[in-house]
Each structure stands twice: as structure tokens, then as C-alpha cells.
mmCIF file of C-alpha atoms in Angstrom:
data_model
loop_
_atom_site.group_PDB
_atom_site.id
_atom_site.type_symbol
_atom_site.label_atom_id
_atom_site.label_comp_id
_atom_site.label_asym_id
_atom_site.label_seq_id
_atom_site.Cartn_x
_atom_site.Cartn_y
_atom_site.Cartn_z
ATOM 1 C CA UNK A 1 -57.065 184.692 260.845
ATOM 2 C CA UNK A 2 -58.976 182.755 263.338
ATOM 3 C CA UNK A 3 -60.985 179.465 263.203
ATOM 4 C CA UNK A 4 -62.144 176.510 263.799
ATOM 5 C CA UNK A 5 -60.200 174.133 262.671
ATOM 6 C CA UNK A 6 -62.137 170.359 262.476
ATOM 7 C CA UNK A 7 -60.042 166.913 261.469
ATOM 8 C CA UNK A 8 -62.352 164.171 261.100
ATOM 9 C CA UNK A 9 -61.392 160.854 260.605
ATOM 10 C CA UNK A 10 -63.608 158.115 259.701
ATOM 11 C CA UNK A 11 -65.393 156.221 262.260
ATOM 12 C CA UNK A 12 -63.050 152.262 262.560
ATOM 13 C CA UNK A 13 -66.252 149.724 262.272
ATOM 14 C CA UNK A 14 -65.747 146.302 263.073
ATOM 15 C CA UNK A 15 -67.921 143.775 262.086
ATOM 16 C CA UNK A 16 -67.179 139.593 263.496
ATOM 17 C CA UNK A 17 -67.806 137.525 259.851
ATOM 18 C CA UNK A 18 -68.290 133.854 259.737
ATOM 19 C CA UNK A 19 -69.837 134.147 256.630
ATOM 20 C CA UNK A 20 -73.310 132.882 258.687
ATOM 21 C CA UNK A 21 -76.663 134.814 257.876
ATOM 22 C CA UNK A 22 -76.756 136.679 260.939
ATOM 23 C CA UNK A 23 -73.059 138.098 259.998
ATOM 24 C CA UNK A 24 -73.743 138.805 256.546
ATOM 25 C CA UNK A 25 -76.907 140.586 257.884
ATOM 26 C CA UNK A 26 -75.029 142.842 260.333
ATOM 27 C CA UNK A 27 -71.911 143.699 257.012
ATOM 28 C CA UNK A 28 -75.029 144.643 255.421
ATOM 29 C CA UNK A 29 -76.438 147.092 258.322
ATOM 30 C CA UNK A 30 -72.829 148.366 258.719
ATOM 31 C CA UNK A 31 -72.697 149.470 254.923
ATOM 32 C CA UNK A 32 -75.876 150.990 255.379
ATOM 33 C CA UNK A 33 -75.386 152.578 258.719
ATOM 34 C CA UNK A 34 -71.775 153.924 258.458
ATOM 35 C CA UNK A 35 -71.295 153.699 254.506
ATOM 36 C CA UNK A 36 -68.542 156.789 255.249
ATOM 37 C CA UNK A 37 -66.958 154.628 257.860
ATOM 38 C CA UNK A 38 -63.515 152.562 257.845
ATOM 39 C CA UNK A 39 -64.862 148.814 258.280
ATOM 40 C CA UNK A 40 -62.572 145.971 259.298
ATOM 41 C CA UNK A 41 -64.184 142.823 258.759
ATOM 42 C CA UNK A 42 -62.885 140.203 261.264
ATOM 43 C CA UNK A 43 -62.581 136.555 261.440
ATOM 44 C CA UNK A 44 -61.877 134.727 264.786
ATOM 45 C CA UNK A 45 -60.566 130.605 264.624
ATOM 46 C CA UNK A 46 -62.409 129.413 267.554
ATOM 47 C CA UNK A 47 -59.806 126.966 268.726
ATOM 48 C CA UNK A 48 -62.525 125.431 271.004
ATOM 49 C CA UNK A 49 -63.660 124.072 267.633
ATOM 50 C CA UNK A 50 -60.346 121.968 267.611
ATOM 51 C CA UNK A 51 -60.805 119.002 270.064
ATOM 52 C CA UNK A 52 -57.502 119.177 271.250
ATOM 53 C CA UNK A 53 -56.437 118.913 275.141
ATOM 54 C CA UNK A 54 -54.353 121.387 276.922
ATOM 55 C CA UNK A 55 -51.778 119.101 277.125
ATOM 56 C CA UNK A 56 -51.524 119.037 272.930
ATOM 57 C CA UNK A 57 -51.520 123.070 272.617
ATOM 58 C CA UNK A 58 -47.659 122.768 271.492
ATOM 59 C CA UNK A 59 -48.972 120.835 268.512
ATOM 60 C CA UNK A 60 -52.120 122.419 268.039
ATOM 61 C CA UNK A 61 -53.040 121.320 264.302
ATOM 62 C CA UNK A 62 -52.106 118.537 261.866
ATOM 63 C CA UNK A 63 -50.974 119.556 258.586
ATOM 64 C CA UNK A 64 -54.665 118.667 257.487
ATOM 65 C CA UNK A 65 -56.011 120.312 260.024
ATOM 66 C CA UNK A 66 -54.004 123.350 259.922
ATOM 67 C CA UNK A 67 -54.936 123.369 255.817
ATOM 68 C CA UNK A 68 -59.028 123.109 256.655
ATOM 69 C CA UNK A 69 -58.974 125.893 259.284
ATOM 70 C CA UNK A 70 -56.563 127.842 256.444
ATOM 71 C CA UNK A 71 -59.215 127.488 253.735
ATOM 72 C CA UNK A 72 -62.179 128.104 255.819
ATOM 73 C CA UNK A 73 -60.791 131.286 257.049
ATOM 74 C CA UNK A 74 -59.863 132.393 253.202
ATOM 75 C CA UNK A 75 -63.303 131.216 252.140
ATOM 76 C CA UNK A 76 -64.918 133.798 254.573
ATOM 77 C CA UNK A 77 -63.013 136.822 253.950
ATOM 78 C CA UNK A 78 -63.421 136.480 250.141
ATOM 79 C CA UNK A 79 -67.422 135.919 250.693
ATOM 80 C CA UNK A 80 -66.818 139.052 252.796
ATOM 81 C CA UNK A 81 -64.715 140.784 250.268
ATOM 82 C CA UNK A 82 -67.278 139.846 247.330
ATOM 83 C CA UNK A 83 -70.567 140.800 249.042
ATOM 84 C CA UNK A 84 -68.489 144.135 249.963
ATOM 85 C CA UNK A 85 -67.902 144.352 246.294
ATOM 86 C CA UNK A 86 -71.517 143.896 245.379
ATOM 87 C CA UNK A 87 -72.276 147.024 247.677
ATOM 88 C CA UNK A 88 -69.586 149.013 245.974
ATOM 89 C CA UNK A 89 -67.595 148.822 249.859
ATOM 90 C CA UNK A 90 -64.293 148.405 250.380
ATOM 91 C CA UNK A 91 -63.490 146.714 253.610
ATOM 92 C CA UNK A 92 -60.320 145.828 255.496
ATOM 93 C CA UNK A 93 -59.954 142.109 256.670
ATOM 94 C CA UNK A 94 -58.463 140.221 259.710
ATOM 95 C CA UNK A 95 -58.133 137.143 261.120
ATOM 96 C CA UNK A 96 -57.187 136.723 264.903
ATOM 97 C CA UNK A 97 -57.145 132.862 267.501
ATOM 98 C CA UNK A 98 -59.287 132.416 270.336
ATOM 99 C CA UNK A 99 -62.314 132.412 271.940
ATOM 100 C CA UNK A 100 -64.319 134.807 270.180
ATOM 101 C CA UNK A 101 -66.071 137.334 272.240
ATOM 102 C CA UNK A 102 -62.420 137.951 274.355
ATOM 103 C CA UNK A 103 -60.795 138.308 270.757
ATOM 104 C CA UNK A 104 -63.729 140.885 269.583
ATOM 105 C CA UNK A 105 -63.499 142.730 272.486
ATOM 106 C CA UNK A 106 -59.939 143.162 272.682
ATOM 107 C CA UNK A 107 -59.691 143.956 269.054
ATOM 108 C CA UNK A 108 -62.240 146.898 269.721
ATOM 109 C CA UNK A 109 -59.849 148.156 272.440
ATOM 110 C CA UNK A 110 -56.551 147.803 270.647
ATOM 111 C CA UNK A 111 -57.435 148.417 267.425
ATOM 112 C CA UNK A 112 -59.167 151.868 268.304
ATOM 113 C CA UNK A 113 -62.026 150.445 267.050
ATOM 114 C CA UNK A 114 -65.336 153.025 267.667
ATOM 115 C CA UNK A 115 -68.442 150.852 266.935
ATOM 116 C CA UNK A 116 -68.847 146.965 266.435
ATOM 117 C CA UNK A 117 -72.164 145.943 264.139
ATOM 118 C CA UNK A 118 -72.044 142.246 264.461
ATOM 119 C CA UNK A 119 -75.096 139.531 264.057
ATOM 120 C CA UNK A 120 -76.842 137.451 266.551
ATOM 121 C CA UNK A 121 -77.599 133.621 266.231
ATOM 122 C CA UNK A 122 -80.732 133.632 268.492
ATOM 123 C CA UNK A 123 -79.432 131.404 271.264
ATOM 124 C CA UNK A 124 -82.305 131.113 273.422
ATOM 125 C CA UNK A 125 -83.293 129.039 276.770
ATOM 126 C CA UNK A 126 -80.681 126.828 278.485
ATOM 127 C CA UNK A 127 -78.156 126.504 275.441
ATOM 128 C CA UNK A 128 -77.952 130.629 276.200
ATOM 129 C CA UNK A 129 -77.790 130.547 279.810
ATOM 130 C CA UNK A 130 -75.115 128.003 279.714
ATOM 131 C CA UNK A 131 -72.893 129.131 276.266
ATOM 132 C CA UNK A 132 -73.453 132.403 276.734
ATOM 133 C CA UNK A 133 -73.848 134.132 273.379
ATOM 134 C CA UNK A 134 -70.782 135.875 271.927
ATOM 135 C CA UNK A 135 -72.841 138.881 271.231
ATOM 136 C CA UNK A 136 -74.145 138.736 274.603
ATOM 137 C CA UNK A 137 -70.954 138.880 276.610
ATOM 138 C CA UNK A 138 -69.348 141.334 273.509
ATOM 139 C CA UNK A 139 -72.233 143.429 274.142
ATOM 140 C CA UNK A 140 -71.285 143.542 278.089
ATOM 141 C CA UNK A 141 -67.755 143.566 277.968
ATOM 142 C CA UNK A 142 -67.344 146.295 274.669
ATOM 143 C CA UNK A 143 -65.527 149.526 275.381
ATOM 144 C CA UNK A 144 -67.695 150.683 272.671
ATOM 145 C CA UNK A 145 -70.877 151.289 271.318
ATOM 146 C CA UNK A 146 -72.412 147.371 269.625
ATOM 147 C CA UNK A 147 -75.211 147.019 267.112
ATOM 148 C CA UNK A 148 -76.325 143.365 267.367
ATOM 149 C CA UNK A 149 -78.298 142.916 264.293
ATOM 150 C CA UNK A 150 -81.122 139.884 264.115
#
């Protein structure tokens, strides 16, 4: 007996949650778009957020501190996990540290990770050309395929 024998695995979907209306708008498009598709919902801490210096990186976070960036992490995955829930979705979670757009990217690559659906905030004129736009330099630096939903 001969054949054709096909193994298809569920396209890995990551979509970058901060529980902001551009990111619940792209979770959205990704149940929509790939609603047969593994989706990893991921949530960077920005430690650029944390006005630390350099020098203080050995003690990054208070106890307070540490405890606020702890919550607000928890309170995004479970608005992720509920609006998931409202869709009938199950989703996978993660949380990663750094600077967002490097951590997105390289979660892509080592995570075999084959499409990222994530929102834009609009950045426009000089704030863009100086920031940059996390999308924007995701988009450029991806290894695969991004849906920037606005």
C-alpha cells in the first residue's frame, strides 16, 4: 500500500498582550484568523518602565515594586485568559523581561513560533521616528510572517 502520508500540526500563533485596545484587537483577529491554530499569548515587563540605572540592575526591584510588576503581569494574562474564554479559545500564556520588540522577536525564533498577530498603538510623527514602534521594528526584524492589526 502506497500513500501520501500528511502530519499537520497546528500553526504556533503568538500574539504580544498588554491588555491595551490595540492588543485585545489583534487576540481577537487571531481567534478569527487562525481559530484552528495553537496561540501563545505573551506578556513582556518592559524593564525600561523601571527607572533604575545600570549601575542598580543587581537589585532591580523593591519588594513593592517587584509585587506591582507581579500583579500587573497576572492582571493581563487573566484579562487574556477571560476574553479567550468568552470566544470559547483556549490560549497558552507567557511572560518574558526586556525590551519588547527584541523579546517578541526572539520568542518567534525560539519558540518555533509561525505567525505573530499583534496590535499597533498608532505612533505617528516624531514620537515614531524617535521610539520606534515595537510593531514597527517586530515587523522588520520577524523571522516570520506579522499581522499588525489597527
Amino acid at each position: 500500500m502506497t500513500g501520501v502520508i500528511v502530519c499537520t500540526m497546528p500553526l504556533q500563533i503568538l500574539v504580544p498582550f498588554d491588555n491595551s485596545e490595540p492588543a485585545r484587537e489583534a487576540l481577537e483577529y487571531a481567534f478569527e484568523l487562525f481559530s484552528d491554530a495553537e496561540i501563545t499569548v505573551l506578556t513582556v515587563v518592559d524593564l525600561s518602565d523601571v527607572h533604575h540605572t545600570p549601575e542598580a540592575l543587581g537589585e532591580l526591584f523593591t519588594e513593592e515594586e517587584a509585587e506591582g510588576v507581579r500583579a500587573e503581569v497576572k492582571d493581563q494574562l487573566e484579562a487574556a485568559e477571560e476574553f479567550s474564554e468568552e470566544h470559547g479559545i483556549t490560549i497558552q500564556t507567557a511572560t518574558r523581561v526586556g525590551a519588547p520588540s527584541k523579546v517578541i522577536v526572539e520568542y518567534a525564533q525560539t519558540e518555533d513560533v509561525d505567525h505573530i498577530v499583534m496590535g499597533s498603538h498608532g505612533r505617528s510623527g516624531v514620537t515614531r521616528i524617535l521610539l520606534g514602534s515595537v510593531a514597527e521594528v517586530v515587523v522588520r526584524r520577524s523571522p516570520v510572517p506579522v499581522t499588525v492589526v489597527r
